[in-house]
Amino acid sequence: MYIIGENIHIISERVKIALKEKDAKYFQESAVKQVEAGARALDLNMGPRKADWQEIFPWMVQTVEAVVDVPLSFDSTNQLGIEAGLQKVTKAQPIINSTSAEPERLEKVPLLAKKYNAKLIALTMGSSGIPIAADERVNIAVETLIPRMLEIDFPISDLIIDPLVLTVSGCQQYCPHLIETVRTLQYSWDPPPAISVGLSNVSNAVPAQNRSLINRTYLAMLMGAGLQMMIANPLDEEQNEVIRVIETRDESSPVGRLYLKIADRIAAMEEPTIDDVEMNDPQQVAIWKTVQILLDKVIYADAYLGQEAFA
Amino acid sequence: MPIEIPLDKWPGSVREVKIGATAPEGGTRGRTVVVGGQKSMPFMHFEAPAPHRPVIAIEVKNRRPEDWSPLLANVWGDAMDDPGKWAKAAETVGADLIQITLSLGTKPDEAVQTVKAVLASTGLPLIVFGPGQAEADNELLVPVAEATKGERLLLGICEDKNYRTIVATAMANGHLVNARTPMDVNLAKQLNILISDMGLPLDRIVMDPSTGALGYGIEYGYSVMERLRMAALQGDSMTQLPMLVTPGFEAWKAKEAKVGSGVPASWGDWEQRAINWETLTAVALLESGADIIVLRHPESVKRVRSAIEELASEPVTA
């Protein structure tokens, strides 16, 4: 699993303060920690920085590149800021996060990526929003995003499609469709573009104590569908354990076997069943209940783990 | 050529909820109302017969409402000054239940007196709503619940801000709660779980997923109700509750019902339009799974009743 570390994100209060104080040490420690935990690239989301982009984007690149060698992903809507950052990159091939299929963004952002030989994350979102159905999202990739890349001679091998994870708390019906989108996108083009998702979006607006369980259960399902890249928190050890279990097919623990079974079921285009679960193990029951909400079989509620399980 | 109608068979069913208690049951009602029990989507009785039809409540207030349409003031007349008389008039025009809504500013003593007066004037089961502000609701509903122990009143509005108080008094005094959430399946289910966790049996909870009037978000409310009902039929116990909605309250807020002058002539007769607005809002909600419909105008009651009769009794033959 190729993890783009998500922890340098303006949504974090700590990051906000560090940015304000230009606390290089904070960002360097975060970068090193993420890379040591397995991040293969680092997402940098500093917000639009309308006032100080000229200063902040290059500063961040220099700060982070002083301590790590991995690709940097510029996660911003400010194209001037992104460009200012790209000009300072000296190490790995950078990533622009992101364009969408909206005409204005799709016009400009791919050209910027091409100019600086950056990879490009492209969202399956058009002017009318994010479609629910898997085939509609695949269509945006095949009919709009990829043709634009071909038009400007942008290598599809540098394209990363992000089919957009939405939260189970409020957008539950999107969750199963996203799995199918990930599955289908791999056959959408030859050679196929890379596929990446923002995993933790699936648990936005979910009480903190349940987020990690929802994230890693969804991850097992997505890995079953073939996911190999994601923007995620590389420091989430339980998540990393699920990745290891599935990638190495480690059947030595009961919970690990369940995650592996879930991935295998999804890979075989089946749904996990209650027979896959040892119902006397509370951890497995919690995973089963989580599968049920992620497949939109049972309506999500914050207290969903407190409800009795059913088949 | 014979056409075969495809039939769904659902594993789950909606729970039956009984509102009101007769003398042998510990209350004073002349009769009770039971809702729920469905094993199929609304009016799909050819798949599985529904044991109970949707019911209609008429809303009355303890004080003459100054903000209600003059059309409603005309039709209810002086009865609006006396909740007991108003409730009796509502019974006469065909209500299955009475919803008494307590006005903001009502004192606890007055609330108790009003509810007792309504209980004395009609034998129908009662829904008692506070003014709709969590604190005011608590202040009025607790003494009302205590003074009417055993009547199986349906108490509202019970929402995430005040459910603990309302549920506790319902449990202690043998009443039911109307669990309201703002048009959201996740929140609706969550509140049911929280209430049930307090120990109130599920057959004493009605859920109120909120709604909008025709033209004012009804499609969103419709989808939420439909989704909750499908989840119930699929077997999700925390959604298997009958639903109450208030199309009367919603429709009479809509401009089309509210405004008599300064609108295009093509909008037609004001009273007919207002009644149509309330009726159409209500009928759409019946189709999405409403079990209790709260209305305001007697003519709407008549029309919605006729829609229910037709939808529920029409034999569907191949």
XYZ file of C-alpha atoms in Angstrom:
629
model
C 0.000 0.000 0.000
C 1.373 3.328 -1.065
C 0.385 5.793 1.675
C 0.442 9.517 1.070
C 0.715 10.840 4.626
C -2.104 13.229 5.443
C -1.012 14.686 8.753
C 0.189 18.075 7.553
C -3.322 19.420 7.104
C -4.705 22.839 7.883
C -7.756 21.281 9.533
C -5.524 20.410 12.498
C -5.315 23.166 15.105
C -1.692 22.271 15.775
C -0.825 22.682 12.078
C -2.614 26.029 11.993
C -0.494 27.316 14.862
C 2.734 25.913 13.442
C 2.026 27.584 10.114
C 1.324 30.873 11.789
C 4.577 30.669 13.705
C 6.488 29.181 10.765
C 7.570 26.428 13.104
C 9.917 24.480 10.810
C 10.764 21.988 13.518
C 7.136 20.944 13.903
C 6.771 20.178 10.198
C 10.113 18.440 9.987
C 9.241 16.187 12.901
C 5.859 15.423 11.414
C 7.435 14.622 8.038
C 10.067 12.329 9.509
C 7.560 10.583 11.748
C 5.198 9.927 8.861
C 7.927 8.639 6.569
C 9.363 6.427 9.300
C 5.873 4.988 9.835
C 5.709 4.046 6.167
C 4.397 7.073 4.265
C 5.748 6.983 0.699
C 4.733 10.580 -0.042
C 3.524 13.538 2.013
C 0.399 15.556 1.406
C 0.764 19.230 2.229
C -2.530 20.961 2.840
C -1.949 24.492 3.998
C -5.244 25.937 2.818
C -5.426 28.498 -0.005
C -3.046 30.974 1.691
C -4.368 33.843 -0.357
C -2.219 36.407 1.474
C 1.114 34.634 1.863
C 1.293 31.843 -0.734
C 4.439 33.314 -2.299
C 6.261 32.834 0.916
C 4.620 29.758 2.508
C 4.622 27.228 -0.333
C 8.358 27.504 -1.095
C 9.127 27.658 2.608
C 7.247 24.432 3.266
C 9.010 22.627 0.407
C 12.417 23.644 1.662
C 11.515 22.832 5.246
C 10.267 19.324 4.478
C 12.818 18.464 1.807
C 15.559 19.250 4.310
C 14.618 16.103 6.219
C 12.874 13.658 3.850
C 13.275 12.562 0.230
C 9.700 11.464 -0.576
C 7.375 13.086 -3.137
C 5.409 16.072 -1.896
C 1.736 16.369 -2.739
C 0.431 19.917 -3.065
C -3.106 19.815 -1.739
C -4.547 23.237 -2.480
C -6.940 25.152 -4.695
C -4.406 27.958 -5.047
C -2.669 27.256 -8.350
C -0.214 30.099 -7.904
C 0.802 28.685 -4.552
C 1.193 25.206 -5.994
C 3.384 26.564 -8.773
C 5.536 28.476 -6.317
C 6.016 25.222 -4.404
C 6.719 23.142 -7.507
C 9.506 25.535 -8.515
C 11.356 24.753 -5.302
C 11.121 20.966 -5.451
C 14.552 19.358 -5.772
C 13.927 15.760 -4.742
C 11.209 13.325 -5.844
C 8.593 13.830 -8.580
C 5.876 15.901 -6.888
C 2.102 15.439 -6.960
C -0.650 17.995 -7.508
C -3.757 17.353 -5.443
C -5.983 17.996 -7.355
C -8.009 18.705 -10.431
C -11.619 17.709 -10.962
C -13.732 17.397 -14.081
C -15.045 20.922 -13.619
C -14.100 22.765 -16.826
C -12.075 25.573 -15.286
C -9.921 23.352 -13.107
C -9.524 20.737 -15.806
C -8.374 23.406 -18.233
C -5.551 24.734 -16.090
C -4.336 22.252 -13.500
C -3.212 19.464 -15.889
C -1.126 21.997 -17.819
C 0.586 22.969 -14.593
C 1.295 19.319 -13.800
C 2.715 18.800 -17.267
C 4.912 21.871 -17.080
C 6.545 20.709 -13.853
C 6.489 16.974 -14.597
C 4.242 16.382 -11.600
C 1.837 13.533 -11.028
C -1.758 14.658 -10.892
C -4.632 13.537 -8.682
C -7.942 13.946 -10.517
C -11.275 13.747 -8.723
C -14.310 12.101 -10.300
C -16.387 15.167 -9.657
C -17.986 17.342 -12.303
C -19.772 20.666 -12.177
C -22.928 18.986 -10.897
C -21.215 17.404 -7.911
C -20.307 13.853 -6.979
C -22.481 11.156 -8.497
C -23.557 8.270 -6.277
C -23.457 5.475 -8.831
C -20.147 3.745 -9.533
C -20.596 3.754 -13.299
C -21.219 7.493 -13.357
C -17.997 8.133 -11.491
C -16.101 5.829 -13.810
C -17.653 7.694 -16.722
C -16.269 10.985 -15.475
C -12.807 9.399 -15.465
C -13.121 7.813 -18.873
C -15.084 10.476 -20.690
C -13.663 13.654 -19.204
C -10.513 13.267 -17.111
C -8.514 10.832 -19.239
C -9.402 12.489 -22.586
C -8.133 15.794 -21.231
C -4.805 14.176 -20.324
C -4.516 12.628 -23.789
C -5.363 15.965 -25.334
C -2.379 17.675 -23.701
C -0.161 14.619 -23.978
C 0.017 14.121 -20.214
C 1.223 10.581 -19.420
C -1.584 8.416 -18.029
C 1.076 6.717 -15.908
C 1.330 10.007 -13.998
C -2.416 10.278 -13.507
C -3.981 9.292 -10.177
C -7.754 9.050 -10.125
C -9.431 9.776 -6.796
C -13.024 8.503 -6.901
C -13.895 10.369 -3.690
C -14.697 8.684 -0.421
C -17.670 10.235 1.380
C -18.682 9.806 4.980
C -20.797 6.926 6.180
C -22.461 9.441 8.486
C -24.744 11.217 6.063
C -23.607 9.899 2.676
C -23.933 6.216 3.466
C -25.324 5.192 0.096
C -22.068 6.357 -1.529
C -19.940 3.895 0.444
C -20.643 0.647 -1.441
C -20.538 2.452 -4.791
C -17.053 3.760 -4.059
C -15.818 0.190 -3.633
C -17.186 -0.724 -7.050
C -15.704 2.441 -8.539
C -12.252 1.449 -7.312
C -12.760 -2.010 -8.785
C -13.879 -0.796 -12.188
C -11.392 2.054 -12.622
C -8.570 -0.483 -12.788
C -9.989 -1.671 -16.094
C -10.921 1.749 -17.382
C -7.835 2.348 -19.497
C -4.721 0.642 -20.780
C -2.381 1.352 -19.133
C -4.623 2.040 -16.130
C -4.181 5.222 -14.131
C -3.293 4.857 -10.456
C -6.213 5.028 -8.035
C -6.050 6.746 -4.684
C -8.642 7.644 -2.069
C -8.771 9.843 1.010
C -9.569 7.011 3.393
C -10.439 8.918 6.564
C -13.207 10.841 4.815
C -15.322 7.737 5.327
C -15.502 8.557 9.028
C -15.956 12.313 8.884
C -18.534 13.450 11.440
C -18.264 10.102 13.226
C -17.463 10.157 16.983
C -13.680 9.943 17.402
C -13.681 6.581 19.183
C -15.204 4.812 16.169
C -13.230 6.469 13.379
C -10.280 4.133 13.227
C -12.463 0.995 13.203
C -14.552 2.366 10.338
C -11.438 3.467 8.435
C -9.652 0.144 8.638
C -12.734 -1.957 7.933
C -13.372 0.109 4.829
C -9.706 -0.237 3.966
C -9.948 -4.044 4.055
C -12.911 -3.826 1.680
C -11.125 -1.401 -0.645
C -7.986 -3.522 -0.683
C -10.202 -6.411 -1.716
C -11.357 -4.261 -4.627
C -7.722 -3.635 -5.558
C -6.810 -0.353 -3.876
C -3.044 0.192 -3.745
C -2.700 3.860 -2.894
C -4.374 6.187 -0.417
C -4.069 9.420 1.445
C -4.210 8.381 5.087
C -2.717 8.745 8.525
C 0.426 6.591 8.385
C 0.649 6.638 12.183
C -2.553 4.616 12.641
C -1.007 1.349 13.811
C -4.168 -0.698 13.686
C -4.691 0.409 10.100
C -1.118 -0.509 9.232
C -1.665 -3.900 10.812
C -4.679 -4.513 8.558
C -2.538 -3.599 5.544
C 0.176 -5.997 6.661
C -2.269 -8.822 7.348
C -3.906 -8.511 3.952
C -0.717 -7.970 1.968
C 1.083 -10.896 3.592
C -2.061 -13.032 3.924
C -1.300 -13.533 7.601
C -3.951 -15.890 8.958
C -2.437 -16.263 12.402
C -4.945 -14.185 14.394
C -8.745 -14.506 14.444
C -9.339 -10.782 13.811
C -6.727 -10.763 11.053
C -8.442 -13.739 9.433
C -11.704 -11.782 9.393
C -10.133 -8.741 7.724
C -8.537 -11.044 5.171
C -11.849 -12.815 4.612
C -13.582 -9.460 4.076
C -10.969 -8.478 1.494
C -11.282 -11.862 -0.219
C -15.060 -11.643 -0.332
C -14.948 -8.213 -1.930
C -12.248 -9.407 -4.341
C -14.577 -12.246 -5.394
C -17.419 -9.719 -5.843
C -19.253 -11.244 -2.910
C -20.503 -9.699 0.282
C -19.076 -10.822 3.609
C -21.605 -12.961 5.492
C -22.305 -13.491 9.150
C -20.839 -16.993 8.801
C -17.442 -15.382 8.243
C -17.592 -13.956 11.763
C -16.959 -15.614 15.135
C -19.870 -13.988 16.936
C -18.482 -14.749 20.402
C -15.591 -12.366 19.730
C -16.671 -8.762 20.433
C -13.946 -7.350 18.166
C -15.193 -9.393 15.240
C -18.792 -8.455 15.985
C -17.812 -4.779 15.878
C -16.102 -5.317 12.510
C -19.191 -7.134 11.219
C -21.476 -4.283 12.282
C -19.113 -1.876 10.550
C -19.211 -3.900 7.336
C -23.007 -3.761 7.499
C -23.086 0.034 7.673
C -20.396 0.423 5.004
C -22.373 -1.771 2.627
C -25.435 0.363 3.441
C -27.256 -2.702 4.762
C -27.967 -1.132 8.128
C -28.586 2.565 8.614
C -25.664 4.279 10.291
C -26.169 5.890 13.697
C -23.430 7.178 15.995
C -24.405 4.397 18.414
C -24.424 1.693 15.733
C -22.032 -0.526 17.694
C -24.552 -0.615 20.543
C -27.267 -2.129 18.397
C -27.577 -5.904 18.275
C -25.965 -7.488 15.224
C -28.078 -9.074 12.570
C -27.372 -11.023 9.437
C -53.071 -10.610 -21.374
C -52.604 -11.339 -17.662
C -49.885 -9.330 -16.007
C -48.063 -10.799 -13.068
C -47.386 -8.220 -10.383
C -43.967 -8.797 -8.819
C -44.217 -9.247 -5.053
C -41.640 -8.294 -2.427
C -41.337 -10.365 0.682
C -39.668 -8.502 3.537
C -38.048 -10.177 6.526
C -38.941 -7.417 9.013
C -42.020 -5.578 10.164
C -42.970 -2.329 11.858
C -43.717 -2.560 15.562
C -47.285 -2.039 16.725
C -47.768 0.945 19.004
C -50.943 1.568 20.981
C -51.857 5.128 21.917
C -54.374 5.791 24.674
C -55.698 3.523 27.416
C -59.304 2.598 28.246
C -60.571 2.266 31.816
C -59.699 -1.436 32.145
C -56.224 -0.561 30.824
C -55.694 2.121 33.435
C -56.802 5.220 31.503
C -60.031 6.973 30.637
C -60.174 6.774 26.828
C -63.273 5.605 25.031
C -61.074 3.792 22.576
C -57.418 3.358 21.688
C -55.555 3.722 18.426
C -53.030 1.161 17.221
C -50.593 1.991 14.435
C -47.771 0.041 12.791
C -47.589 -3.676 12.187
C -46.880 -3.366 8.458
C -44.917 -6.079 6.678
C -44.767 -4.287 3.344
C -44.257 -0.812 1.924
C -47.240 1.553 2.198
C -50.457 0.311 0.610
C -48.769 -2.737 -0.924
C -51.384 -4.822 0.855
C -51.311 -7.344 -1.969
C -47.840 -8.284 -0.706
C -48.778 -8.491 2.957
C -51.975 -7.079 4.460
C -51.391 -4.120 6.768
C -53.127 -4.705 10.101
C -53.752 -0.991 10.707
C -54.483 1.925 8.432
C -52.777 5.262 8.881
C -54.671 7.519 11.284
C -55.448 11.225 11.324
C -54.954 13.522 14.286
C -56.351 17.041 14.370
C -54.249 19.692 16.031
C -55.855 21.973 18.614
C -54.152 24.546 20.812
C -54.699 25.515 24.423
C -54.873 29.208 23.504
C -56.416 30.720 20.392
C -53.453 30.827 17.986
C -53.013 34.342 16.649
C -50.657 33.205 13.921
C -53.016 30.674 12.322
C -54.718 31.413 9.009
C -58.077 33.221 9.150
C -59.348 30.318 7.026
C -58.811 28.027 10.007
C -60.287 30.591 12.404
C -63.427 30.752 10.246
C -63.931 27.036 10.144
C -63.295 26.334 13.853
C -65.013 29.539 15.091
C -65.452 30.019 18.834
C -64.234 26.510 19.588
C -60.721 27.901 19.198
C -61.162 29.715 22.517
C -61.784 26.504 24.413
C -59.504 23.510 23.832
C -62.118 21.109 25.221
C -64.730 22.320 22.733
C -62.187 22.421 19.957
C -61.196 18.820 20.615
C -64.865 17.778 20.654
C -65.405 19.569 17.335
C -62.342 17.807 15.939
C -63.748 14.468 17.035
C -67.036 15.319 15.337
C -65.339 16.013 12.008
C -63.598 12.641 12.082
C -60.288 12.793 13.957
C -58.847 9.492 15.183
C -56.753 11.297 17.752
C -56.378 14.806 19.105
C -53.053 16.594 19.166
C -53.093 19.314 21.777
C -50.238 21.746 21.242
C -49.380 23.902 24.249
C -48.557 27.503 23.368
C -45.341 29.186 24.361
C -45.898 31.053 27.613
C -48.319 28.474 29.022
C -47.838 27.868 32.744
C -47.495 24.291 34.021
C -50.833 24.482 35.941
C -52.613 25.761 32.885
C -51.100 22.967 30.786
C -52.355 20.331 33.210
C -55.833 21.906 33.312
C -56.007 22.073 29.525
C -55.011 18.466 29.016
C -57.485 17.338 31.671
C -60.225 19.386 30.022
C -59.482 17.804 26.659
C -59.429 14.328 28.216
C -62.846 15.083 29.730
C -64.392 16.401 26.517
C -63.332 13.641 24.142
C -62.826 9.920 24.389
C -60.103 9.931 21.733
C -56.461 9.207 22.549
C -54.266 12.288 22.907
C -50.982 13.501 21.556
C -49.591 16.304 23.722
C -46.961 18.585 22.235
C -45.122 21.287 24.127
C -44.344 24.612 22.458
C -41.381 23.017 20.662
C -38.570 24.536 22.705
C -36.710 21.948 24.694
C -36.849 23.726 28.053
C -40.440 24.851 27.732
C -41.436 21.357 26.627
C -39.823 19.839 29.701
C -41.434 22.349 32.011
C -44.934 21.591 30.713
C -44.815 17.937 29.725
C -43.512 16.617 33.035
C -46.462 17.914 35.135
C -48.900 16.901 32.382
C -47.449 13.387 32.311
C -47.678 13.109 36.102
C -51.266 14.367 36.238
C -52.422 11.903 33.581
C -50.635 8.764 34.700
C -51.672 5.660 32.784
C -53.360 7.437 29.852
C -50.716 6.376 27.309
C -50.453 9.907 25.953
C -48.008 10.427 23.095
C -45.656 13.129 24.414
C -43.659 15.439 22.190
C -41.505 17.035 21.163
C -38.885 14.600 22.367
C -35.598 15.454 20.672
C -31.889 15.012 21.306
C -31.809 18.114 23.525
C -34.466 16.971 25.985
C -35.155 13.308 25.430
C -33.859 12.281 28.839
C -36.481 14.303 30.699
C -39.380 13.391 28.427
C -38.469 9.715 28.302
C -38.045 9.547 32.084
C -41.482 11.011 32.718
C -43.059 8.811 30.035
C -41.518 5.742 31.684
C -42.626 6.757 35.156
C -46.199 7.585 34.144
C -47.106 5.065 31.482
C -46.940 7.315 28.435
C -45.296 7.219 24.978
C -42.844 9.572 23.281
C -42.718 11.193 19.876
C -39.026 11.139 18.898
C -38.309 14.004 16.543
C -35.204 14.496 14.418
C -34.516 16.953 11.582
C -35.023 14.964 8.344
C -32.023 12.659 8.662
C -32.058 8.858 8.734
C -28.908 8.606 10.827
C -30.151 11.010 13.471
C -33.588 9.368 13.544
C -32.070 5.993 14.238
C -29.602 7.408 16.750
C -32.386 8.994 18.823
C -34.330 5.722 18.848
C -31.240 3.939 20.157
C -30.667 6.553 22.852
C -34.300 6.397 23.996
C -34.346 2.644 23.952
C -31.078 2.575 25.932
C -32.853 4.473 28.715
C -35.205 1.533 29.050
C -38.378 2.744 27.361
C -39.786 -0.221 25.436
C -39.768 0.255 21.671
C -43.535 -0.199 21.532
C -43.844 3.133 23.311
C -41.868 5.160 20.776
C -43.195 6.829 17.644
C -40.646 8.461 15.410
C -41.173 11.872 13.917
C -38.640 12.348 11.127
C -39.898 15.920 10.384
C -41.034 16.982 6.993
C -41.545 19.943 4.714
C -44.659 21.078 2.880
C -45.276 20.450 -0.762
C -42.784 22.695 -2.550
C -40.766 23.227 0.636
C -38.569 20.172 0.946
C -41.187 17.436 1.056
C -39.131 15.312 -1.336
C -36.288 15.238 1.149
C -38.578 14.230 3.997
C -40.207 11.676 1.725
C -36.875 10.003 0.962
C -35.911 9.903 4.618
C -39.201 8.233 5.576
C -39.037 5.797 2.706
C -35.503 4.843 3.639
C -36.393 4.372 7.314
C -39.354 2.208 6.368
C -37.287 0.060 4.020
C -34.682 -0.412 6.743
C -37.455 -1.461 9.130
C -38.752 -4.027 6.675
C -35.227 -5.290 6.117
C -35.048 -6.041 9.831
C -33.295 -3.073 11.458
C -34.963 -3.067 14.879
C -34.036 0.543 15.638
C -36.069 1.816 12.699
C -39.098 -0.456 13.149
C -41.281 2.253 14.637
C -44.420 3.903 13.304
C -43.953 7.435 12.012
C -45.807 10.632 12.839
C -45.617 13.727 10.641
C -47.230 17.143 10.832
C -48.271 18.188 7.317
C -50.897 20.552 8.765
C -48.261 22.575 10.565
C -45.976 22.530 7.509
C -48.556 23.235 4.804
C -50.165 26.171 6.590
C -46.753 27.865 6.788
C -46.377 27.688 2.999
C -47.110 30.858 1.065
C -49.576 29.017 -1.146
C -51.753 28.238 1.875
C -51.010 31.331 3.902
C -51.484 34.200 1.499
C -54.925 35.256 0.251
C -54.103 38.415 -1.656
C -51.345 39.743 -3.868
C -50.807 36.425 -5.607
C -51.425 35.658 -9.298
C -55.080 35.082 -10.167
C -54.062 31.777 -11.722
C -53.383 30.463 -8.220
C -57.155 30.196 -7.853
C -59.450 30.271 -4.852
C -57.510 30.753 -1.629
C -59.373 28.306 0.562
C -59.369 25.541 -2.046
C -55.672 26.108 -2.637
C -54.858 25.993 1.071
C -56.833 22.794 1.560
C -55.206 21.286 -1.508
C -51.786 22.176 -0.136
C -52.461 20.487 3.176
C -54.116 17.473 1.541
C -51.454 16.897 -1.079
C -48.663 17.264 1.445
C -50.389 14.725 3.679
C -51.141 12.213 0.928
C -47.559 12.262 -0.328
C -46.406 11.519 3.209
C -48.865 8.640 3.514
C -47.224 7.130 0.467
C -43.812 7.431 2.083
C -44.903 5.513 5.183
C -46.579 7.944 7.605
C -48.724 6.221 10.233
C -50.027 9.307 12.024
C -50.863 12.435 10.042
C -51.567 15.634 11.976
C -53.883 18.048 10.132
C -55.632 21.325 10.804
C -58.548 21.837 8.395
C -61.651 19.591 8.576
C -61.977 19.459 4.799
C -58.393 18.201 4.522
C -59.254 15.535 7.076
C -62.144 14.415 4.910
C -60.063 14.280 1.758
C -57.079 12.556 3.343
C -59.430 10.034 4.935
C -60.935 9.293 1.566
C -57.454 8.845 0.080
C -56.553 6.401 2.857
C -59.773 4.434 2.316
C -59.153 4.189 -1.368
C -55.464 3.309 -1.125
C -55.982 0.773 1.625
C -59.027 -1.014 0.314
C -58.661 -1.029 -3.451
C -58.162 -4.650 -4.420
C -55.191 -5.134 -6.682
C -55.881 -7.850 -9.160
C -53.874 -9.248 -11.941
